Each structure stands twice: as C-alpha cells, then as structure tokens.
PDB file of C-alpha atoms and ligand atoms in Angstrom:
ATOM      1  CA  UNK A  46     153.668  93.595 107.106  1.00 92.00           C
ATOM      2  CA  UNK A  47     151.914  90.543 105.578  1.00 96.00           C
ATOM      3  CA  UNK A  48     148.873  92.109 103.067  1.00 98.00           C
ATOM      4  CA  UNK A  49     145.446  90.893 103.694  1.00 98.00           C
ATOM      5  CA  UNK A  50     143.193  90.858 100.710  1.00 98.00           C
ATOM      6  CA  UNK A  51     139.532  89.859 101.742  1.00 98.00           C
ATOM      7  CA  UNK A  52     136.553  89.408  99.183  1.00 98.00           C
ATOM      8  CA  UNK A  53     132.992  90.401 100.501  1.00 98.00           C
ATOM      9  CA  UNK A  54     130.563  88.363  98.601  1.00 98.00           C
ATOM     10  CA  UNK A  55     127.615  90.610 100.268  1.00 98.00           C
ATOM     11  CA  UNK A  56     124.173  88.596  99.503  1.00 98.00           C
ATOM     12  CA  UNK A  57     125.896  86.612  96.500  1.00 98.00           C
ATOM     13  CA  UNK A  58     126.805  83.072  95.954  1.00 97.00           C
ATOM     14  CA  UNK A  59     125.219  79.574  96.741  1.00 97.00           C
ATOM     15  CA  UNK A  60     126.235  75.951  96.463  1.00 96.00           C
ATOM     16  CA  UNK A  61     126.806  76.388  92.922  1.00 96.00           C
ATOM     17  CA  UNK A  62     129.960  78.757  93.846  1.00 95.00           C
ATOM     18  CA  UNK A  63     131.877  76.260  95.649  1.00 94.00           C
ATOM     19  CA  UNK A  64     134.214  75.916  92.557  1.00 94.00           C
ATOM     20  CA  UNK A  65     135.107  79.583  92.444  1.00 95.00           C
ATOM     21  CA  UNK A  66     135.837  79.215  96.358  1.00 96.00           C
ATOM     22  CA  UNK A  67     137.814  76.218  95.413  1.00 94.00           C
ATOM     23  CA  UNK A  68     139.771  78.187  92.868  1.00 95.00           C
ATOM     24  CA  UNK A  69     140.321  81.171  95.260  1.00 96.00           C
ATOM     25  CA  UNK A  70     141.315  78.978  98.085  1.00 95.00           C
ATOM     26  CA  UNK A  71     144.147  77.434  95.790  1.00 93.00           C
ATOM     27  CA  UNK A  72     145.289  81.039  95.100  1.00 90.00           C
ATOM     28  CA  UNK A  73     145.550  81.319  98.793  1.00 89.00           C
ATOM     29  CA  UNK A  74     148.024  78.498  98.839  1.00 93.00           C
ATOM     30  CA  UNK A  75     149.816  79.872  95.596  1.00 94.00           C
ATOM     31  CA  UNK A  76     150.665  83.029  97.242  1.00 95.00           C
ATOM     32  CA  UNK A  77     151.452  82.088 100.877  1.00 94.00           C
ATOM     33  CA  UNK A  78     152.770  85.635 101.345  1.00 95.00           C
ATOM     34  CA  UNK A  79     149.331  86.911 101.249  1.00 97.00           C
ATOM     35  CA  UNK A  80     146.557  86.211 103.732  1.00 97.00           C
ATOM     36  CA  UNK A  81     143.293  85.610 101.783  1.00 97.00           C
ATOM     37  CA  UNK A  82     139.962  85.671 102.995  1.00 97.00           C
ATOM     38  CA  UNK A  83     136.230  85.370 101.763  1.00 98.00           C
ATOM     39  CA  UNK A  84     133.446  87.035 103.640  1.00 98.00           C
ATOM     40  CA  UNK A  85     130.429  84.622 102.782  1.00 98.00           C
ATOM     41  CA  UNK A  86     126.617  84.580 103.504  1.00 98.00           C
ATOM     42  CA  UNK A  87     126.500  82.374 106.651  1.00 97.00           C
ATOM     43  CA  UNK A  88     124.858  79.779 104.614  1.00 96.00           C
ATOM     44  CA  UNK A  89     128.180  79.216 102.686  1.00 96.00           C
ATOM     45  CA  UNK A  90     130.432  79.003 105.755  1.00 95.00           C
ATOM     46  CA  UNK A  91     130.169  75.200 106.442  1.00 92.00           C
ATOM     47  CA  UNK A  92     130.416  74.097 102.828  1.00 92.00           C
ATOM     48  CA  UNK A  93     133.007  76.696 102.074  1.00 93.00           C
ATOM     49  CA  UNK A  94     135.124  75.590 105.164  1.00 87.00           C
ATOM     50  CA  UNK A  95     135.469  71.969 103.524  1.00 82.00           C
ATOM     51  CA  UNK A  96     137.087  73.550 100.344  1.00 77.00           C
ATOM     52  CA  UNK A  97     138.918  76.208 102.552  1.00 77.00           C
ATOM     53  CA  UNK A  98     142.503  75.130 102.879  1.00 82.00           C
ATOM     54  CA  UNK A  99     144.307  78.152 104.220  1.00 85.00           C
ATOM     55  CA  UNK A 100     141.261  80.344 103.127  1.00 94.00           C
ATOM     56  CA  UNK A 101     139.970  82.498 106.103  1.00 96.00           C
ATOM     57  CA  UNK A 102     136.411  82.033 106.125  1.00 97.00           C
ATOM     58  CA  UNK A 103     134.750  85.239 107.203  1.00 98.00           C
ATOM     59  CA  UNK A 104     131.083  86.654 108.080  1.00 98.00           C
ATOM     60  CA  UNK A 105     129.725  90.315 106.941  1.00 98.00           C
ATOM     61  CA  UNK A 106     128.462  91.238 110.158  1.00 98.00           C
ATOM     62  CA  UNK A 107     127.941  89.810 113.738  1.00 98.00           C
ATOM     63  CA  UNK A 108     125.433  90.931 116.599  1.00 98.00           C
ATOM     64  CA  UNK A 109     127.023  92.731 119.655  1.00 98.00           C
ATOM     65  CA  UNK A 110     125.065  90.306 122.092  1.00 98.00           C
ATOM     66  CA  UNK A 111     125.864  86.692 122.886  1.00 97.00           C
ATOM     67  CA  UNK A 112     122.345  85.596 122.817  1.00 97.00           C
ATOM     68  CA  UNK A 113     118.740  86.408 123.034  1.00 97.00           C
ATOM     69  CA  UNK A 114     115.563  87.655 121.323  1.00 98.00           C
ATOM     70  CA  UNK A 115     117.350  89.202 118.226  1.00 97.00           C
ATOM     71  CA  UNK A 116     115.479  87.932 115.613  1.00 97.00           C
ATOM     72  CA  UNK A 117     117.517  86.958 112.240  1.00 96.00           C
ATOM     73  CA  UNK A 118     120.748  88.034 113.782  1.00 97.00           C
ATOM     74  CA  UNK A 119     123.975  85.695 114.619  1.00 98.00           C
ATOM     75  CA  UNK A 120     126.306  86.122 117.613  1.00 98.00           C
ATOM     76  CA  UNK A 121     130.185  85.803 117.463  1.00 98.00           C
ATOM     77  CA  UNK A 122     130.131  82.521 119.147  1.00 98.00           C
ATOM     78  CA  UNK A 123     127.606  81.154 116.237  1.00 98.00           C
ATOM     79  CA  UNK A 124     129.875  82.546 113.519  1.00 97.00           C
ATOM     80  CA  UNK A 125     132.814  80.590 115.124  1.00 96.00           C
ATOM     81  CA  UNK A 126     130.905  77.642 115.593  1.00 95.00           C
ATOM     82  CA  UNK A 127     129.908  77.579 111.989  1.00 94.00           C
ATOM     83  CA  UNK A 128     133.536  77.816 110.761  1.00 94.00           C
ATOM     84  CA  UNK A 129     134.086  81.672 110.316  1.00 96.00           C
ATOM     85  CA  UNK A 130     137.392  82.913 111.324  1.00 97.00           C
ATOM     86  CA  UNK A 131     136.799  86.948 110.501  1.00 98.00           C
ATOM     87  CA  UNK A 132     134.048  89.049 110.496  1.00 98.00           C
ATOM     88  CA  UNK A 133     133.379  92.508 108.857  1.00 98.00           C
ATOM     89  CA  UNK A 134     131.871  95.306 111.082  1.00 98.00           C
ATOM     90  CA  UNK A 135     130.460  98.687 110.183  1.00 98.00           C
ATOM     91  CA  UNK A 136     130.122  98.141 106.363  1.00 98.00           C
ATOM     92  CA  UNK A 137     128.825 101.513 104.766  1.00 96.00           C
ATOM     93  CA  UNK A 138     125.583  99.196 103.465  1.00 96.00           C
ATOM     94  CA  UNK A 139     124.997  98.462 107.127  1.00 96.00           C
ATOM     95  CA  UNK A 140     125.509 101.875 108.369  1.00 95.00           C
ATOM     96  CA  UNK A 141     123.411 103.155 105.940  1.00 94.00           C
ATOM     97  CA  UNK A 142     120.341 100.750 105.565  1.00 94.00           C
ATOM     98  CA  UNK A 143     120.581  99.252 109.164  1.00 95.00           C
ATOM     99  CA  UNK A 144     121.098 102.727 110.715  1.00 96.00           C
ATOM    100  CA  UNK A 145     124.321 101.248 112.627  1.00 97.00           C
ATOM    101  CA  UNK A 146     125.970 103.982 114.476  1.00 98.00           C
ATOM    102  CA  UNK A 147     129.761 104.031 115.543  1.00 98.00           C
ATOM    103  CA  UNK A 148     128.825 102.869 119.001  1.00 98.00           C
ATOM    104  CA  UNK A 149     126.937  99.753 117.339  1.00 98.00           C
ATOM    105  CA  UNK A 150     129.923  99.313 115.483  1.00 98.00           C
ATOM    106  CA  UNK A 151     132.413  99.390 118.240  1.00 98.00           C
ATOM    107  CA  UNK A 152     130.131  96.900 120.226  1.00 98.00           C
ATOM    108  CA  UNK A 153     130.009  94.471 117.280  1.00 98.00           C
ATOM    109  CA  UNK A 154     133.998  94.615 116.980  1.00 98.00           C
ATOM    110  CA  UNK A 155     134.389  93.998 120.714  1.00 98.00           C
ATOM    111  CA  UNK A 156     132.032  90.881 120.370  1.00 98.00           C
ATOM    112  CA  UNK A 157     134.135  89.591 117.447  1.00 98.00           C
ATOM    113  CA  UNK A 158     137.281  90.059 119.152  1.00 98.00           C
ATOM    114  CA  UNK A 159     136.318  88.552 122.633  1.00 98.00           C
ATOM    115  CA  UNK A 160     135.043  85.340 120.543  1.00 98.00           C
ATOM    116  CA  UNK A 161     138.468  85.059 118.871  1.00 97.00           C
ATOM    117  CA  UNK A 162     137.325  86.445 115.205  1.00 98.00           C
ATOM    118  CA  UNK A 163     139.435  88.668 113.465  1.00 98.00           C
ATOM    119  CA  UNK A 164     137.723  91.784 112.711  1.00 98.00           C
ATOM    120  CA  UNK A 165     137.784  94.064 109.564  1.00 98.00           C
ATOM    121  CA  UNK A 166     136.199  97.654 110.813  1.00 98.00           C
ATOM    122  CA  UNK A 167     135.049  99.659 107.964  1.00 98.00           C
ATOM    123  CA  UNK A 168     135.279 103.220 107.767  1.00 98.00           C
ATOM    124  CA  UNK A 169     134.561 105.868 104.810  1.00 98.00           C
ATOM    125  CA  UNK A 170     133.074 108.977 103.608  1.00 97.00           C
ATOM    126  CA  UNK A 171     130.268 110.087 101.152  1.00 96.00           C
ATOM    127  CA  UNK A 172     130.898 111.923  98.236  1.00 95.00           C
ATOM    128  CA  UNK A 173     129.173 115.182  99.679  1.00 96.00           C
ATOM    129  CA  UNK A 174     131.647 114.848 102.902  1.00 97.00           C
ATOM    130  CA  UNK A 175     134.575 114.473 100.546  1.00 95.00           C
ATOM    131  CA  UNK A 176     133.202 117.373  98.356  1.00 94.00           C
ATOM    132  CA  UNK A 177     133.054 119.376 101.393  1.00 97.00           C
ATOM    133  CA  UNK A 178     136.640 118.810 102.350  1.00 96.00           C
ATOM    134  CA  UNK A 179     135.428 116.768 105.419  1.00 98.00           C
ATOM    135  CA  UNK A 180     136.735 113.194 104.598  1.00 97.00           C
ATOM    136  CA  UNK A 181     139.728 112.902 106.809  1.00 98.00           C
ATOM    137  CA  UNK A 182     137.514 114.518 109.946  1.00 98.00           C
ATOM    138  CA  UNK A 183     134.548 112.171 109.060  1.00 98.00           C
ATOM    139  CA  UNK A 184     136.945 109.050 108.813  1.00 98.00           C
ATOM    140  CA  UNK A 185     138.971 110.165 112.094  1.00 98.00           C
ATOM    141  CA  UNK A 186     135.671 110.627 113.799  1.00 98.00           C
ATOM    142  CA  UNK A 187     134.283 106.914 112.666  1.00 98.00           C
ATOM    143  CA  UNK A 188     137.711 105.624 114.178  1.00 98.00           C
ATOM    144  CA  UNK A 189     137.585 107.460 117.205  1.00 98.00           C
ATOM    145  CA  UNK A 190     133.945 106.314 118.173  1.00 98.00           C
ATOM    146  CA  UNK A 191     134.249 102.767 116.547  1.00 98.00           C
ATOM    147  CA  UNK A 192     137.485 101.320 117.097  1.00 98.00           C
ATOM    148  CA  UNK A 193     137.741  99.342 120.859  1.00 97.00           C
ATOM    149  CA  UNK A 194     140.699 100.964 122.465  1.00 89.00           C
ATOM    150  CA  UNK A 195     142.680  98.036 123.279  1.00 92.00           C
ATOM    151  CA  UNK A 196     142.206  96.256 119.918  1.00 94.00           C
ATOM    152  CA  UNK A 197     145.113  93.989 119.159  1.00 96.00           C
ATOM    153  CA  UNK A 198     146.497  94.732 115.887  1.00 97.00           C
ATOM    154  CA  UNK A 199     147.063  91.161 114.826  1.00 97.00           C
ATOM    155  CA  UNK A 200     143.340  90.595 115.375  1.00 98.00           C
ATOM    156  CA  UNK A 201     141.779  94.006 113.703  1.00 98.00           C
ATOM    157  CA  UNK A 202     142.187  95.785 110.609  1.00 98.00           C
ATOM    158  CA  UNK A 203     140.852  98.797 109.344  1.00 98.00           C
ATOM    159  CA  UNK A 204     139.224  98.895 105.827  1.00 98.00           C
ATOM    160  CA  UNK A 205     138.978 102.645 104.250  1.00 98.00           C
ATOM    161  CA  UNK A 206     136.248 102.510 101.649  1.00 97.00           C
ATOM    162  CA  UNK A 207     134.980 105.688 100.484  1.00 97.00           C
ATOM    163  CA  UNK A 208     131.118 105.105 100.192  1.00 96.00           C
ATOM    164  CA  UNK A 209     131.267 106.859  96.536  1.00 94.00           C
ATOM    165  CA  UNK A 210     133.771 104.440  95.496  1.00 94.00           C
ATOM    166  CA  UNK A 211     131.808 101.181  96.329  1.00 92.00           C
ATOM    167  CA  UNK A 212     130.296  99.224  93.588  1.00 91.00           C
ATOM    168  CA  UNK A 213     130.258 102.152  91.347  1.00 92.00           C
ATOM    169  CA  UNK A 214     133.600 101.528  89.216  1.00 89.00           C
ATOM    170  CA  UNK A 215     134.897 105.076  90.380  1.00 89.00           C
ATOM    171  CA  UNK A 216     138.123 104.116  92.375  1.00 88.00           C
ATOM    172  CA  UNK A 217     139.842 106.881  94.661  1.00 89.00           C
ATOM    173  CA  UNK A 218     143.026 108.053  93.194  1.00 93.00           C
ATOM    174  CA  UNK A 219     146.163 106.627  94.648  1.00 95.00           C
ATOM    175  CA  UNK A 220     147.124 110.027  95.769  1.00 96.00           C
ATOM    176  CA  UNK A 221     143.926 110.450  97.611  1.00 96.00           C
ATOM    177  CA  UNK A 222     144.108 107.059  99.196  1.00 97.00           C
ATOM    178  CA  UNK A 223     147.590 107.507 100.303  1.00 97.00           C
ATOM    179  CA  UNK A 224     146.460 110.803 101.814  1.00 97.00           C
ATOM    180  CA  UNK A 225     143.785 109.052 103.611  1.00 98.00           C
ATOM    181  CA  UNK A 226     145.956 106.299 104.757  1.00 98.00           C
ATOM    182  CA  UNK A 227     148.396 108.467 106.361  1.00 98.00           C
ATOM    183  CA  UNK A 228     145.462 110.095 107.941  1.00 98.00           C
ATOM    184  CA  UNK A 229     144.286 107.017 109.412  1.00 98.00           C
ATOM    185  CA  UNK A 230     147.762 105.780 110.682  1.00 98.00           C
ATOM    186  CA  UNK A 231     148.024 109.140 112.480  1.00 98.00           C
ATOM    187  CA  UNK A 232     144.666 108.986 114.163  1.00 98.00           C
ATOM    188  CA  UNK A 233     145.446 105.305 115.003  1.00 98.00           C
ATOM    189  CA  UNK A 234     148.520 106.534 116.397  1.00 97.00           C
ATOM    190  CA  UNK A 235     146.512 109.152 118.671  1.00 97.00           C
ATOM    191  CA  UNK A 236     144.162 106.359 119.790  1.00 97.00           C
ATOM    192  CA  UNK A 237     146.567 103.508 120.269  1.00 96.00           C
ATOM    193  CA  UNK A 238     150.156 104.743 120.392  1.00 95.00           C
ATOM    194  CA  UNK A 239     153.005 102.674 119.336  1.00 94.00           C
ATOM    195  CA  UNK A 240     150.437  99.718 118.219  1.00 96.00           C
ATOM    196  CA  UNK A 241     149.601 101.965 115.464  1.00 97.00           C
ATOM    197  CA  UNK A 242     152.312 100.911 112.953  1.00 96.00           C
ATOM    198  CA  UNK A 243     151.160  97.429 113.333  1.00 97.00           C
ATOM    199  CA  UNK A 244     147.345  97.774 112.437  1.00 98.00           C
ATOM    200  CA  UNK A 245     146.754  96.622 108.554  1.00 98.00           C
ATOM    201  CA  UNK A 246     144.804  99.377 106.744  1.00 98.00           C
ATOM    202  CA  UNK A 247     142.962  97.936 103.670  1.00 98.00           C
ATOM    203  CA  UNK A 248     141.638  99.984 101.005  1.00 98.00           C
ATOM    204  CA  UNK A 249     138.177  98.920  99.589  1.00 97.00           C
ATOM    205  CA  UNK A 250     135.846 100.339  96.731  1.00 96.00           C
ATOM    206  CA  UNK A 251     135.819  99.164  92.819  1.00 95.00           C
ATOM    207  CA  UNK A 252     139.110  97.431  93.345  1.00 97.00           C
ATOM    208  CA  UNK A 253     140.088  95.544  90.021  1.00 97.00           C
ATOM    209  CA  UNK A 254     142.898  93.296  88.724  1.00 97.00           C
ATOM    210  CA  UNK A 255     143.676  96.690  86.931  1.00 97.00           C
ATOM    211  CA  UNK A 256     143.861  99.177  89.625  1.00 97.00           C
ATOM    212  CA  UNK A 257     145.097  96.633  92.386  1.00 98.00           C
ATOM    213  CA  UNK A 258     148.666  96.825  91.396  1.00 97.00           C
ATOM    214  CA  UNK A 259     148.900 100.511  91.935  1.00 97.00           C
ATOM    215  CA  UNK A 260     146.746 100.695  95.152  1.00 97.00           C
ATOM    216  CA  UNK A 261     148.529  97.974  96.918  1.00 98.00           C
ATOM    217  CA  UNK A 262     151.890  99.344  96.166  1.00 97.00           C
ATOM    218  CA  UNK A 263     150.689 102.389  97.795  1.00 97.00           C
ATOM    219  CA  UNK A 264     152.292 103.699 101.517  1.00 94.00           C
ATOM    220  CA  UNK A 265     150.091 102.463 103.942  1.00 95.00           C
ATOM    221  CA  UNK A 266     147.885 100.316 101.962  1.00 98.00           C
ATOM    222  CA  UNK A 267     147.985  96.972 103.664  1.00 98.00           C
ATOM    223  CA  UNK A 268     145.325  95.007 101.540  1.00 98.00           C
ATOM    224  CA  UNK A 269     142.227  95.281 100.071  1.00 98.00           C
ATOM    225  CA  UNK A 270     138.534  94.703 100.727  1.00 98.00           C
ATOM    226  CA  UNK A 271     137.033  93.436  97.381  1.00 98.00           C
ATOM    227  CA  UNK A 272     133.282  93.250  96.455  1.00 98.00           C
ATOM    228  CA  UNK A 273     132.121  92.790  92.893  1.00 97.00           C
ATOM    229  CA  UNK A 274     135.704  91.669  91.729  1.00 98.00           C
ATOM    230  CA  UNK A 275     135.945  88.890  94.459  1.00 98.00           C
ATOM    231  CA  UNK A 276     132.829  86.790  93.047  1.00 98.00           C
ATOM    232  CA  UNK A 277     134.898  84.989  90.538  1.00 97.00           C
ATOM    233  CA  UNK A 278     138.520  83.504  90.801  1.00 97.00           C
ATOM    234  CA  UNK A 279     139.276  84.939  87.426  1.00 97.00           C
ATOM    235  CA  UNK A 280     138.854  88.336  88.790  1.00 98.00           C
ATOM    236  CA  UNK A 281     140.022  88.001  92.197  1.00 98.00           C
ATOM    237  CA  UNK A 282     142.942  85.977  91.919  1.00 98.00           C
ATOM    238  CA  UNK A 283     145.105  88.712  89.868  1.00 98.00           C
ATOM    239  CA  UNK A 284     144.217  90.816  93.131  1.00 98.00           C
ATOM    240  CA  UNK A 285     145.946  88.556  95.499  1.00 98.00           C
ATOM    241  CA  UNK A 286     148.867  88.151  92.838  1.00 97.00           C
ATOM    242  CA  UNK A 287     149.221  91.768  92.777  1.00 97.00           C
ATOM    243  CA  UNK A 288     149.298  91.610  96.688  1.00 98.00           C
ATOM    244  CA  UNK A 289     152.320  89.224  96.529  1.00 96.00           C
ATOM    245  CA  UNK A 290     154.481  91.454  94.788  1.00 91.00           C
TER     246      UNK A 290
HETATM  247  P1  LIG B 399     133.089  96.795  95.465  1.00 70.41           P
HETATM  248  O1  LIG B 399     132.601  96.626  96.693  1.00 70.41           O
HETATM  249  O2  LIG B 399     134.513  96.529  95.444  1.00 70.41           O
HETATM  250  O3  LIG B 399     132.131  96.131  94.661  1.00 70.41           O
HETATM  251  O4  LIG B 399     133.037  98.361  95.138  1.00 70.41           O
HETATM  252  C1  LIG B 399     133.474  96.878  97.989  1.00 70.41           C
HETATM  253  C2  LIG B 399     133.008  96.674  99.304  1.00 70.41           C
HETATM  254  O5  LIG B 399     131.794  96.879  99.352  1.00 70.41           O
HETATM  255  O6  LIG B 399     133.517  96.131 100.246  1.00 70.41           O
END
C-alpha cells in the first residue's frame, strides 16, 4: 500500500510560509512512492496550489451541507473550487472545541466524498479512556458511527490520533499503535467486509523525524497525520523520507 503523509497546519501559516510549502512539495517529487499532503488554512489554498506540484492541498474541516446560513463555514464544493483535493474530518480539536459528534463527522465525510475530495477521518481516545482500558472500544464506536458505510478505500483514510499524544510530545508506543491499528483493521472488516484491507490507517500524535521510522515500519500503519512537525520542511521532509523506506 502507498503510504500517505499529511501535515495538519491547524491555524498556522501565511504567505510568508510559501517557501516551506515549496520545499515540502519538492520532497513529494523526490519521494514518488509516497503520497504527500498539507491540510492548510483555506486562506492558503490558492497561493499554495501554485507551488504544489504533486502535493495534495487539503482542508482541515468541511461543512456537511452544500450551502446555506452557516456563518463562517465552507462547503465541500467551495473547498474544491479553491484548490483543495482532501479534507480532514473529525479532528479531536474540532470534536472537543466545536462539539462535533460522530454523526456530524459522518455527514462531513459523506459531503467531502460526494464532492470528490479525499477524506481523512480522525478517531482517538482520551487519556482517561485509555487508563480505564476503554481505548479500543471508544475507537471502535467512533468508527462505527462516523465511517460512511459505502466509503471507497481509495478516497478515505482513517487517522488514529490518541488525544493525549496530540501536541504533547508524548507519542504512543509502537506496541500500542500496532495493537490499535490491528483493532481498527478488524473493526473495518466488520463494517466494510473485504474492502477493509484497502483503507489506509494513519497514525497521528507527536510524530517527529525521530519516531517516524519506527511508527511507519509498524504493521497496519499506512502513513501519518503530522501537526507541529509539518510546519517546516526541515522537520517534515525526513518524515516523508521515512515513509519511502
Ligand atoms: P501533533 O498534531 O503532530 O502536533 O501532535 C497532530 C494532529 O493534531 O493531527
């Protein structure tokens, strides 16, 4: 399976970042075996597209509806028109801060897919849930209620992002990641049958150049969703290189 490495810039980046985007796009060309994307603020789609080459420009969220009185939101068609080819849905920061439910996330995923976007659907447990032994059941439930049943594995990837590992520098152990990714694959089999093997399952949460080789060599880890370490080419390109090994 081709690996997918996507940077999530969150609310970071400006026109001054175009040189970083250029350098990251160049790495995408240097490692043609890896699919490389950047989920950018919408303000950067158009200027970044001019620098993108094969880089997949992505959004960090999408509204479920095609149009209407939804102040501040962007539809899937708007994202496509602005140059995005991918969108993240269900990131834990949005689930927590915007109160998004599994049903909301599923509706957003369906809207993205219907518009022709690639979708990265995020799932992951809190520290309290992990300590209570509930990590796998929480993630299985998120998948059950947020994955569109007929999703095409070529268009949708899952990102397992333990919430306690996001932006904290605390990366999940390779053993925990392997166990969770196997559990996700098993749940996908239950939900989608033989298509399950074809979905890319990414890991996210404090991925760095140092830990990427170990994580990306783990069974059932088909790529990474990278926050802080994707903001500069110096930190992000070695992660792309690790995915090419
Ligand atoms: P991080 O963020 O790599 O900074 O932990 C990951 C994410 O939120 O997708």
